PDB file of C-alpha atoms in Angstrom:
ATOM      1  CA  MET B   1     -13.927  19.633  18.017  1.00 45.00           C
ATOM      2  CA  ILE B   2     -15.454  22.269  20.187  1.00 44.00           C
ATOM      3  CA  SER B   3     -16.709  24.055  17.099  1.00 46.00           C
ATOM      4  CA  VAL B   4     -18.326  20.774  15.895  1.00 44.00           C
ATOM      5  CA  SER B   5     -20.124  20.468  19.331  1.00 47.00           C
ATOM      6  CA  LYS B   6     -21.357  24.025  19.380  1.00 46.00           C
ATOM      7  CA  SER B   7     -22.789  23.451  15.780  1.00 48.00           C
ATOM      8  CA  ILE B   8     -24.662  20.229  16.753  1.00 46.00           C
ATOM      9  CA  LEU B   9     -26.074  21.864  20.058  1.00 46.00           C
ATOM     10  CA  SER B  10     -27.307  24.949  18.102  1.00 51.00           C
ATOM     11  CA  GLN B  11     -29.087  22.951  15.533  1.00 51.00           C
ATOM     12  CA  LYS B  12     -30.642  20.914  18.252  1.00 47.00           C
ATOM     13  CA  ASN B  13     -31.905  23.990  19.941  1.00 53.00           C
ATOM     14  CA  SER B  14     -33.259  25.349  16.655  1.00 51.00           C
ATOM     15  CA  ILE B  15     -35.069  21.994  16.200  1.00 47.00           C
ATOM     16  CA  TYR B  16     -36.467  22.236  19.788  1.00 47.00           C
ATOM     17  CA  ARG B  17     -37.796  25.871  19.025  1.00 52.00           C
ATOM     18  CA  ILE B  18     -39.581  24.666  15.947  1.00 49.00           C
ATOM     19  CA  PHE B  19     -41.402  22.163  17.879  1.00 49.00           C
ATOM     20  CA  GLN B  20     -42.453  24.677  20.686  1.00 52.00           C
ATOM     21  CA  SER B  21     -43.984  26.932  18.088  1.00 51.00           C
ATOM     22  CA  LYS B  22     -47.733  26.878  17.183  1.00 49.00           C
ATOM     23  CA  ASN B  23     -46.986  26.290  13.468  1.00 52.00           C
ATOM     24  CA  ALA B  24     -44.750  23.374  14.079  1.00 50.00           C
ATOM     25  CA  PRO B  25     -45.040  20.832  11.362  1.00 51.00           C
ATOM     26  CA  THR B  26     -46.426  17.385  12.735  1.00 53.00           C
ATOM     27  CA  SER B  27     -45.990  15.145   9.684  1.00 59.00           C
ATOM     28  CA  GLN B  28     -44.417  11.666  10.315  1.00 66.00           C
ATOM     29  CA  ALA B  29     -42.021  12.357   7.408  1.00 61.00           C
ATOM     30  CA  PHE B  30     -40.707  15.555   8.924  1.00 55.00           C
ATOM     31  CA  LEU B  31     -40.163  13.857  12.203  1.00 59.00           C
ATOM     32  CA  LYS B  32     -38.256  11.093  10.720  1.00 58.00           C
ATOM     33  CA  ASN B  33     -36.111  13.527   8.722  1.00 60.00           C
ATOM     34  CA  MET B  34     -35.428  15.536  12.185  1.00 56.00           C
ATOM     35  CA  LYS B  35     -34.413  12.205  13.761  1.00 58.00           C
ATOM     36  CA  MET B  36     -32.028  11.090  10.910  1.00 56.00           C
ATOM     37  CA  THR B  37     -30.410  14.457  10.782  1.00 51.00           C
ATOM     38  CA  ILE B  38     -29.604  14.542  14.457  1.00 55.00           C
ATOM     39  CA  ALA B  39     -28.362  11.107  14.158  1.00 53.00           C
ATOM     40  CA  THR B  40     -26.084  11.671  11.383  1.00 46.00           C
ATOM     41  CA  GLN B  41     -24.568  14.835  13.060  1.00 50.00           C
ATOM     42  CA  THR B  42     -24.104  12.841  16.203  1.00 52.00           C
ATOM     43  CA  GLN B  43     -22.090  10.131  14.152  1.00 51.00           C
ATOM     44  CA  THR B  44     -20.048  12.786  12.579  1.00 44.00           C
ATOM     45  CA  GLN B  45     -19.119  14.357  15.888  1.00 52.00           C
ATOM     46  CA  THR B  46     -18.301  10.839  17.313  1.00 48.00           C
ATOM     47  CA  HIS B  47     -16.020  10.104  14.270  1.00 47.00           C
ATOM     48  CA  VAL B  48     -14.083  13.373  14.462  1.00 45.00           C
ATOM     49  CA  HIS B  49     -13.511  12.644  18.092  1.00 48.00           C
ATOM     50  CA  GLU B  50     -12.211   9.056  17.207  1.00 45.00           C
ATOM     51  CA  MET B  51     -10.058  10.467  14.434  1.00 47.00           C
ATOM     52  CA  GLU B  52      -8.608  13.094  16.701  1.00 46.00           C
ATOM     53  CA  GLU B  53      -7.855  10.201  19.422  1.00 46.00           C
ATOM     54  CA  GLY B  54      -6.363   7.804  16.767  1.00 46.00           C
ATOM     55  CA  GLU B  55      -4.138  10.569  15.489  1.00 47.00           C
ATOM     56  CA  GLU B  56      -2.802  11.599  18.973  1.00 48.00           C
ATOM     57  CA  HIS B  57      -2.117   7.820  19.639  1.00 44.00           C
ATOM     58  CA  ASN B  58      -0.312   7.327  16.237  1.00 48.00           C
ATOM     59  CA  SER B  59       1.309  10.938  15.965  1.00 49.00           C
ATOM     60  CA  LYS B  60       4.806   9.779  16.954  1.00 53.00           C
ATOM     61  CA  THR B  61       4.895   7.087  14.619  1.00 52.00           C
ATOM     62  CA  ASP B  62       3.265   8.848  11.768  1.00 52.00           C
ATOM     63  CA  ASN B  63       5.431  12.085  12.156  1.00 59.00           C
ATOM     64  CA  GLN B  64       8.638   9.925  12.609  1.00 78.00           C
ATOM     65  CA  ASN B  65       8.438   7.801   9.355  1.00 92.00           C
ATOM     66  CA  PRO B  66       5.494   6.675   7.067  1.00 96.00           C
ATOM     67  CA  LEU B  67       7.203   3.417   6.491  1.00 96.00           C
ATOM     68  CA  LEU B  68       6.755   2.487  10.132  1.00 95.00           C
ATOM     69  CA  ALA B  69       3.129   3.590  10.013  1.00 95.00           C
ATOM     70  CA  MET B  70       2.517   1.241   7.203  1.00 96.00           C
ATOM     71  CA  LYS B  71       4.227  -1.452   8.834  1.00 96.00           C
ATOM     72  CA  SER B  72       2.238  -0.965  12.001  1.00 94.00           C
ATOM     73  CA  PHE B  73      -1.149  -0.966  10.014  1.00 94.00           C
ATOM     74  CA  ALA B  74       0.008  -4.382   8.261  1.00 96.00           C
ATOM     75  CA  GLN B  75       0.907  -5.768  11.770  1.00 95.00           C
ATOM     76  CA  GLU B  76      -2.692  -4.855  12.771  1.00 94.00           C
ATOM     77  CA  ARG B  77      -4.005  -7.004   9.902  1.00 94.00           C
ATOM     78  CA  ASN B  78      -1.868  -9.784  10.609  1.00 95.00           C
ATOM     79  CA  LEU B  79       0.205  -9.456   7.380  1.00 96.00           C
ATOM     80  CA  CYS B  80       3.741  -9.078   8.773  1.00 97.00           C
ATOM     81  CA  ASP B  81       5.518  -9.620  12.094  1.00 96.00           C
ATOM     82  CA  GLU B  82       6.985  -7.275  14.484  1.00 95.00           C
ATOM     83  CA  ASN B  83      10.089  -6.951  12.160  1.00 95.00           C
ATOM     84  CA  GLY B  84       8.030  -6.212   9.024  1.00 97.00           C
ATOM     85  CA  PHE B  85       8.620  -9.546   7.395  1.00 97.00           C
ATOM     86  CA  ARG B  86       5.686 -11.076   5.691  1.00 96.00           C
ATOM     87  CA  LYS B  87       3.684 -13.680   7.351  1.00 94.00           C
ATOM     88  CA  SER B  88       3.579 -17.283   5.792  1.00 89.00           C
ATOM     89  CA  MET B  89       0.876 -17.423   2.967  1.00 86.00           C
ATOM     90  CA  ALA B  90      -0.229 -13.774   3.681  1.00 92.00           C
ATOM     91  CA  HIS B  91      -1.835 -12.338   0.654  1.00 93.00           C
ATOM     92  CA  TRP B  92       0.115  -9.070   0.761  1.00 96.00           C
ATOM     93  CA  THR B  93       0.840  -7.133  -2.485  1.00 96.00           C
ATOM     94  CA  PHE B  94       1.280  -3.632  -4.200  1.00 98.00           C
ATOM     95  CA  ALA B  95       1.417  -2.209  -7.466  1.00 98.00           C
ATOM     96  CA  LEU B  96       4.750  -0.906  -9.108  1.00 97.00           C
ATOM     97  CA  ALA B  97       4.815   1.456 -12.208  1.00 96.00           C
ATOM     98  CA  ILE B  98       8.187   1.669 -14.055  1.00 95.00           C
ATOM     99  CA  ASN B  99       8.941   3.680 -16.839  1.00 91.00           C
ATOM    100  CA  ASP B 100       9.778   1.985 -19.947  1.00 89.00           C
ATOM    101  CA  LEU B 101      12.684   2.883 -22.110  1.00 81.00           C
ATOM    102  CA  HIS B 102      12.569   4.348 -25.562  1.00 72.00           C
ATOM    103  CA  LYS B 103      14.859   5.765 -27.957  1.00 69.00           C
ATOM    104  CA  GLU B 104      14.849   9.491 -28.993  1.00 72.00           C
ATOM    105  CA  ASN B 105      12.979   8.852 -32.153  1.00 72.00           C
ATOM    106  CA  GLU B 106      10.620   6.359 -30.753  1.00 76.00           C
ATOM    107  CA  LYS B 107       7.032   6.866 -29.713  1.00 81.00           C
ATOM    108  CA  ARG B 108       7.128   7.170 -25.886  1.00 83.00           C
ATOM    109  CA  LYS B 109       6.118   3.803 -24.230  1.00 86.00           C
ATOM    110  CA  ALA B 110       3.350   3.433 -21.455  1.00 90.00           C
ATOM    111  CA  PRO B 111       4.836   2.490 -17.880  1.00 92.00           C
ATOM    112  CA  VAL B 112       5.352  -1.246 -17.136  1.00 93.00           C
ATOM    113  CA  LEU B 113       2.786  -2.055 -14.255  1.00 95.00           C
ATOM    114  CA  ARG B 114       3.517  -5.018 -12.056  1.00 95.00           C
ATOM    115  CA  THR B 115       1.563  -6.382  -9.004  1.00 95.00           C
ATOM    116  CA  VAL B 116       4.545  -7.459  -6.558  1.00 95.00           C
ATOM    117  CA  ASN B 117       4.515  -9.239  -3.185  1.00 95.00           C
ATOM    118  CA  PHE B 118       5.688  -7.259  -0.009  1.00 97.00           C
ATOM    119  CA  GLN B 119       8.667  -9.408   1.492  1.00 97.00           C
ATOM    120  CA  ARG B 120       9.365  -6.871   4.312  1.00 97.00           C
ATOM    121  CA  ILE B 121       8.740  -3.349   5.381  1.00 97.00           C
ATOM    122  CA  SER B 122      11.359  -1.367   7.464  1.00 95.00           C
ATOM    123  CA  ASN B 123      12.702   2.032   8.216  1.00 93.00           C
ATOM    124  CA  ASP B 124      14.996   1.668   5.212  1.00 93.00           C
ATOM    125  CA  GLY B 125      12.173   0.744   2.754  1.00 96.00           C
ATOM    126  CA  ILE B 126       9.838  -1.848   1.225  1.00 98.00           C
ATOM    127  CA  ASP B 127      11.634  -4.984   0.050  1.00 98.00           C
ATOM    128  CA  PHE B 128      10.436  -7.317  -2.921  1.00 97.00           C
ATOM    129  CA  ILE B 129      11.550  -9.842  -5.335  1.00 96.00           C
ATOM    130  CA  MET B 130      11.374 -10.042  -9.056  1.00 94.00           C
ATOM    131  CA  LYS B 131      12.468 -12.449 -11.708  1.00 92.00           C
ATOM    132  CA  ASN B 132      16.091 -11.790 -12.678  1.00 88.00           C
ATOM    133  CA  ARG B 133      16.811 -10.856 -15.987  1.00 77.00           C
ATOM    134  CA  GLY B 134      13.151 -10.160 -16.647  1.00 80.00           C
ATOM    135  CA  HIS B 135      12.144  -6.856 -18.515  1.00 86.00           C
ATOM    136  CA  SER B 136      10.780  -5.115 -15.308  1.00 89.00           C
ATOM    137  CA  SER B 137      13.832  -6.112 -13.169  1.00 88.00           C
ATOM    138  CA  ASP B 138      16.193  -4.886 -16.011  1.00 89.00           C
ATOM    139  CA  LEU B 139      14.535  -1.410 -16.180  1.00 91.00           C
ATOM    140  CA  LEU B 140      15.004  -0.869 -12.402  1.00 91.00           C
ATOM    141  CA  PHE B 141      18.818  -0.713 -13.267  1.00 88.00           C
ATOM    142  CA  ALA B 142      18.297   2.236 -15.444  1.00 85.00           C
ATOM    143  CA  GLU B 143      19.905   5.527 -14.200  1.00 80.00           C
ATOM    144  CA  ASP B 144      17.420   7.872 -12.439  1.00 80.00           C
ATOM    145  CA  GLN B 145      14.604   5.161 -12.780  1.00 88.00           C
ATOM    146  CA  TYR B 146      11.929   6.669 -10.646  1.00 93.00           C
ATOM    147  CA  VAL B 147       8.938   4.499  -9.779  1.00 96.00           C
ATOM    148  CA  SER B 148       5.504   4.806  -8.514  1.00 97.00           C
ATOM    149  CA  PHE B 149       3.954   2.634  -5.695  1.00 98.00           C
ATOM    150  CA  LEU B 150       0.263   1.843  -4.934  1.00 98.00           C
ATOM    151  CA  TYR B 151      -0.787  -0.207  -1.934  1.00 98.00           C
ATOM    152  CA  THR B 152      -4.659  -0.549  -0.977  1.00 97.00           C
ATOM    153  CA  GLU B 153      -5.967  -2.539   2.079  1.00 95.00           C
ATOM    154  CA  GLY B 154      -9.317  -2.796   3.640  1.00 93.00           C
ATOM    155  CA  LYS B 155     -12.940  -2.477   2.504  1.00 92.00           C
ATOM    156  CA  TYR B 156     -15.078   0.341   1.791  1.00 93.00           C
ATOM    157  CA  LEU B 157     -18.273  -1.036   3.818  1.00 94.00           C
ATOM    158  CA  PRO B 158     -20.307   0.454   6.647  1.00 94.00           C
ATOM    159  CA  GLY B 159     -18.341   0.425   9.770  1.00 92.00           C
ATOM    160  CA  GLN B 160     -14.972  -0.267   7.914  1.00 93.00           C
ATOM    161  CA  THR B 161     -12.370   1.780   6.263  1.00 94.00           C
ATOM    162  CA  VAL B 162     -10.068   1.452   3.293  1.00 95.00           C
ATOM    163  CA  GLN B 163      -6.315   2.747   3.401  1.00 95.00           C
ATOM    164  CA  GLN B 164      -4.696   3.573   0.252  1.00 97.00           C
ATOM    165  CA  TRP B 165      -0.753   4.305   0.127  1.00 98.00           C
ATOM    166  CA  ARG B 166       0.841   5.987  -2.843  1.00 97.00           C
ATOM    167  CA  ALA B 167       4.473   6.632  -3.103  1.00 98.00           C
ATOM    168  CA  GLN B 168       7.176   7.929  -5.384  1.00 97.00           C
ATOM    169  CA  GLY B 169      10.975   6.868  -5.137  1.00 96.00           C
ATOM    170  CA  ILE B 170      13.863   4.764  -6.434  1.00 94.00           C
ATOM    171  CA  CYS B 171      14.671   1.062  -6.145  1.00 95.00           C
ATOM    172  CA  SER B 172      18.019  -0.485  -5.173  1.00 94.00           C
ATOM    173  CA  PRO B 173      19.325  -3.915  -5.410  1.00 95.00           C
ATOM    174  CA  ILE B 174      19.691  -5.784  -2.073  1.00 96.00           C
ATOM    175  CA  ARG B 175      21.063  -9.404  -1.180  1.00 96.00           C
ATOM    176  CA  LEU B 176      18.490 -12.018  -1.840  1.00 96.00           C
ATOM    177  CA  LYS B 177      19.270 -13.856   1.499  1.00 94.00           C
ATOM    178  CA  GLU B 178      17.799 -10.738   3.241  1.00 95.00           C
ATOM    179  CA  VAL B 179      14.223 -11.602   2.233  1.00 96.00           C
ATOM    180  CA  LEU B 180      14.353 -15.222   0.745  1.00 93.00           C
ATOM    181  CA  GLN B 181      13.161 -16.876   4.139  1.00 92.00           C
ATOM    182  CA  CYS B 182       9.819 -15.210   3.883  1.00 93.00           C
ATOM    183  CA  ALA B 183       9.346 -15.364   0.093  1.00 93.00           C
ATOM    184  CA  PRO B 184       6.445 -17.754  -0.738  1.00 91.00           C
ATOM    185  CA  THR B 185       7.533 -21.162  -2.373  1.00 92.00           C
ATOM    186  CA  PHE B 186       5.342 -20.897  -5.314  1.00 92.00           C
ATOM    187  CA  THR B 187       6.854 -17.665  -6.182  1.00 93.00           C
ATOM    188  CA  ILE B 188      10.290 -18.925  -5.853  1.00 95.00           C
ATOM    189  CA  VAL B 189       9.730 -22.239  -7.855  1.00 95.00           C
ATOM    190  CA  GLU B 190       8.065 -20.388 -10.692  1.00 94.00           C
ATOM    191  CA  MET B 191      10.900 -17.860 -11.061  1.00 94.00           C
ATOM    192  CA  VAL B 192      13.370 -20.641 -11.218  1.00 95.00           C
ATOM    193  CA  ALA B 193      11.205 -22.688 -13.599  1.00 94.00           C
ATOM    194  CA  SER B 194      10.936 -19.746 -15.755  1.00 91.00           C
ATOM    195  CA  VAL B 195      14.525 -18.955 -16.020  1.00 92.00           C
ATOM    196  CA  ARG B 196      15.185 -22.579 -16.871  1.00 92.00           C
ATOM    197  CA  ALA B 197      12.735 -22.510 -19.729  1.00 89.00           C
ATOM    198  CA  ASN B 198      14.325 -19.256 -20.887  1.00 85.00           C
ATOM    199  CA  LYS B 199      17.761 -21.007 -21.093  1.00 86.00           C
ATOM    200  CA  GLU B 200      16.277 -23.872 -23.088  1.00 83.00           C
ATOM    201  CA  GLY B 201      15.018 -21.402 -25.599  1.00 76.00           C
ATOM    202  CA  ASP B 202      11.404 -21.171 -24.699  1.00 66.00           C
ATOM    203  CA  ALA B 203       9.846 -17.662 -25.682  1.00 63.00           C
ATOM    204  CA  ARG B 204       7.201 -15.812 -23.895  1.00 63.00           C
ATOM    205  CA  GLU B 205       5.015 -15.425 -26.893  1.00 64.00           C
ATOM    206  CA  ASP B 206       5.202 -19.165 -27.754  1.00 68.00           C
ATOM    207  CA  MET B 207       5.214 -21.169 -24.426  1.00 73.00           C
ATOM    208  CA  ASP B 208       4.659 -24.807 -24.124  1.00 81.00           C
ATOM    209  CA  VAL B 209       2.321 -24.713 -21.123  1.00 85.00           C
ATOM    210  CA  SER B 210       2.840 -28.486 -20.310  1.00 88.00           C
ATOM    211  CA  HIS B 211       6.747 -28.068 -20.431  1.00 88.00           C
ATOM    212  CA  ILE B 212       6.593 -25.170 -18.034  1.00 89.00           C
ATOM    213  CA  LEU B 213       4.362 -27.111 -15.776  1.00 93.00           C
ATOM    214  CA  GLU B 214       6.966 -29.888 -15.664  1.00 94.00           C
ATOM    215  CA  LEU B 215       9.670 -27.578 -14.826  1.00 94.00           C
ATOM    216  CA  VAL B 216       7.703 -26.052 -12.056  1.00 95.00           C
ATOM    217  CA  GLN B 217       7.092 -29.400 -10.479  1.00 96.00           C
ATOM    218  CA  GLU B 218      10.641 -30.268 -10.873  1.00 96.00           C
ATOM    219  CA  ALA B 219      11.869 -26.892  -9.288  1.00 96.00           C
ATOM    220  CA  ARG B 220       9.308 -27.542  -6.415  1.00 95.00           C
ATOM    221  CA  ALA B 221      10.649 -30.912  -5.662  1.00 96.00           C
ATOM    222  CA  GLU B 222      14.049 -29.726  -5.674  1.00 96.00           C
ATOM    223  CA  LEU B 223      13.592 -26.870  -3.444  1.00 95.00           C
ATOM    224  CA  ASP B 224      11.908 -29.149  -0.783  1.00 94.00           C
ATOM    225  CA  LYS B 225      14.974 -31.468  -0.934  1.00 94.00           C
ATOM    226  CA  GLY B 226      17.314 -28.293  -0.714  1.00 93.00           C
ATOM    227  CA  ASP B 227      18.891 -29.227  -4.121  1.00 95.00           C
ATOM    228  CA  ILE B 228      18.689 -25.782  -5.836  1.00 95.00           C
ATOM    229  CA  SER B 229      21.788 -23.990  -5.382  1.00 95.00           C
ATOM    230  CA  LYS B 230      22.449 -20.524  -4.198  1.00 94.00           C
ATOM    231  CA  LEU B 231      24.002 -19.735  -7.434  1.00 95.00           C
ATOM    232  CA  GLU B 232      20.811 -20.639  -9.375  1.00 96.00           C
ATOM    233  CA  LEU B 233      18.647 -18.839  -6.975  1.00 96.00           C
ATOM    234  CA  ASP B 234      20.550 -15.707  -7.457  1.00 94.00           C
ATOM    235  CA  GLU B 235      20.591 -16.137 -11.026  1.00 93.00           C
ATOM    236  CA  ALA B 236      16.705 -16.485 -11.130  1.00 95.00           C
ATOM    237  CA  ILE B 237      15.733 -14.038  -8.548  1.00 96.00           C
ATOM    238  CA  ARG B 238      16.524 -10.289  -7.800  1.00 95.00           C
ATOM    239  CA  ALA B 239      15.701  -8.707  -4.471  1.00 96.00           C
ATOM    240  CA  TRP B 240      15.089  -5.000  -4.446  1.00 96.00           C
ATOM    241  CA  ARG B 241      14.380  -2.177  -1.965  1.00 96.00           C
ATOM    242  CA  PHE B 242      11.944   0.533  -2.945  1.00 97.00           C
ATOM    243  CA  MET B 243      13.113   3.863  -1.075  1.00 96.00           C
ATOM    244  CA  PRO B 244      10.351   6.491  -1.343  1.00 96.00           C
ATOM    245  CA  HIS B 245      10.991  10.102  -0.994  1.00 96.00           C
ATOM    246  CA  LYS B 246       7.152  10.895  -1.018  1.00 97.00           C
ATOM    247  CA  VAL B 247       4.347   9.044   0.612  1.00 97.00           C
ATOM    248  CA  GLU B 248       0.801   9.743   0.839  1.00 97.00           C
ATOM    249  CA  ARG B 249      -1.935   8.001   2.718  1.00 96.00           C
ATOM    250  CA  MET B 250      -5.708   8.159   2.354  1.00 96.00           C
ATOM    251  CA  VAL B 251      -8.040   6.604   4.914  1.00 95.00           C
ATOM    252  CA  GLY B 252     -11.697   6.650   4.406  1.00 95.00           C
ATOM    253  CA  GLY B 253     -15.172   4.674   4.760  1.00 95.00           C
ATOM    254  CA  PRO B 254     -18.771   5.182   4.351  1.00 94.00           C
ATOM    255  CA  ASN B 255     -19.174   6.229   7.930  1.00 93.00           C
ATOM    256  CA  GLN B 256     -16.528   9.178   7.499  1.00 90.00           C
ATOM    257  CA  PRO B 257     -17.623  12.699   6.394  1.00 91.00           C
ATOM    258  CA  MET B 258     -14.486  12.881   4.017  1.00 92.00           C
ATOM    259  CA  TRP B 259     -11.089  11.322   3.066  1.00 93.00           C
ATOM    260  CA  ASP B 260      -8.256  11.842   5.539  1.00 94.00           C
ATOM    261  CA  ARG B 261      -5.127  12.518   3.504  1.00 95.00           C
ATOM    262  CA  LYS B 262      -1.597  12.946   4.836  1.00 95.00           C
ATOM    263  CA  GLU B 263       1.703  13.451   2.961  1.00 96.00           C
ATOM    264  CA  TRP B 264       5.242  12.981   4.008  1.00 96.00           C
ATOM    265  CA  VAL B 265       8.204  14.257   1.929  1.00 95.00           C
ATOM    266  CA  ARG B 266      11.961  13.820   2.517  1.00 94.00           C
ATOM    267  CA  GLU B 267      15.189  14.990   0.517  1.00 90.00           C
ATOM    268  CA  GLU B 268      16.114  12.470  -2.160  1.00 86.00           C
ATOM    269  CA  VAL B 269      19.240  11.515  -0.325  1.00 80.00           C
ATOM    270  CA  GLU B 270      19.861   8.085   1.376  1.00 77.00           C
ATOM    271  CA  GLY B 271      19.522   8.534   5.157  1.00 77.00           C
ATOM    272  CA  SER B 272      17.622  11.731   4.886  1.00 85.00           C
ATOM    273  CA  GLU B 273      14.712  12.472   7.657  1.00 90.00           C
ATOM    274  CA  TRP B 274      10.993  12.811   6.939  1.00 94.00           C
ATOM    275  CA  ILE B 275       9.388  15.997   7.435  1.00 91.00           C
ATOM    276  CA  GLU B 276       6.534  16.399   9.592  1.00 90.00           C
ATOM    277  CA  PRO B 277       3.419  15.343   7.418  1.00 92.00           C
ATOM    278  CA  LYS B 278       0.780  17.794   6.021  1.00 92.00           C
ATOM    279  CA  ARG B 279      -2.749  17.344   5.505  1.00 91.00           C
ATOM    280  CA  LEU B 280      -4.278  17.517   2.005  1.00 92.00           C
ATOM    281  CA  MET B 281      -7.632  18.213   0.538  1.00 92.00           C
ATOM    282  CA  PRO B 282      -9.946  15.085  -0.053  1.00 87.00           C
ATOM    283  CA  PHE B 283      -9.549  15.200  -3.736  1.00 85.00           C
TER     284      PHE B 283
END
């Protein structure tokens, strides 16, 4: 912070000496360029100061657990409540990449990529739901199945910032009732309707859209009346918890001199503590 201030002061003194000399340029373009240079440097100094203040304010949370830092960020954007549960009708999603299985003599397959709704963030992990008996959900049961996580929020616009969270870890099944109350209705009824269609023999590649629509409408009416049993919900929907062992956060915007990157790691053992985050290069 002091070095930045000294640098700007030194450059301002240099500019002053130029104007005091007999050969000082007087063109409007030169004067405009000098003003823009000073303004940019002052803006950078202000941003560095704000970054340091913000880091001091959030240092306890950030150093303790990146999941809590992510939850605080989501709370500020009105996406979840104080307990980390998603708020009603909040558009709050992340991407999950899962390695597809292949046989020894088979060509390696591309990872399965899915956009998933957050249901809750807690000290234990990130909770979400998927259609049960679906290919993606089945893959998560594979032994040593590591997944990659990507969450981006914000806008890269003047005066604003964007945050990108990347993580690696594993997923563990949890009880559906832990997160069902905050899951969007449309997600629940469409998963139930899809499983019903599968039971009737409908294939994903040869889907009767009008029939699926009827099943969705029926499921919605039944859910509103409370007529869908717990057994059917458990059969149609699987709840999961993503438990990362490595998390990275990038924060940046047009007004920042560079991306601010941090990385947290911990041992791949349940209940292990996070190590104090370290700074990474911008790229």
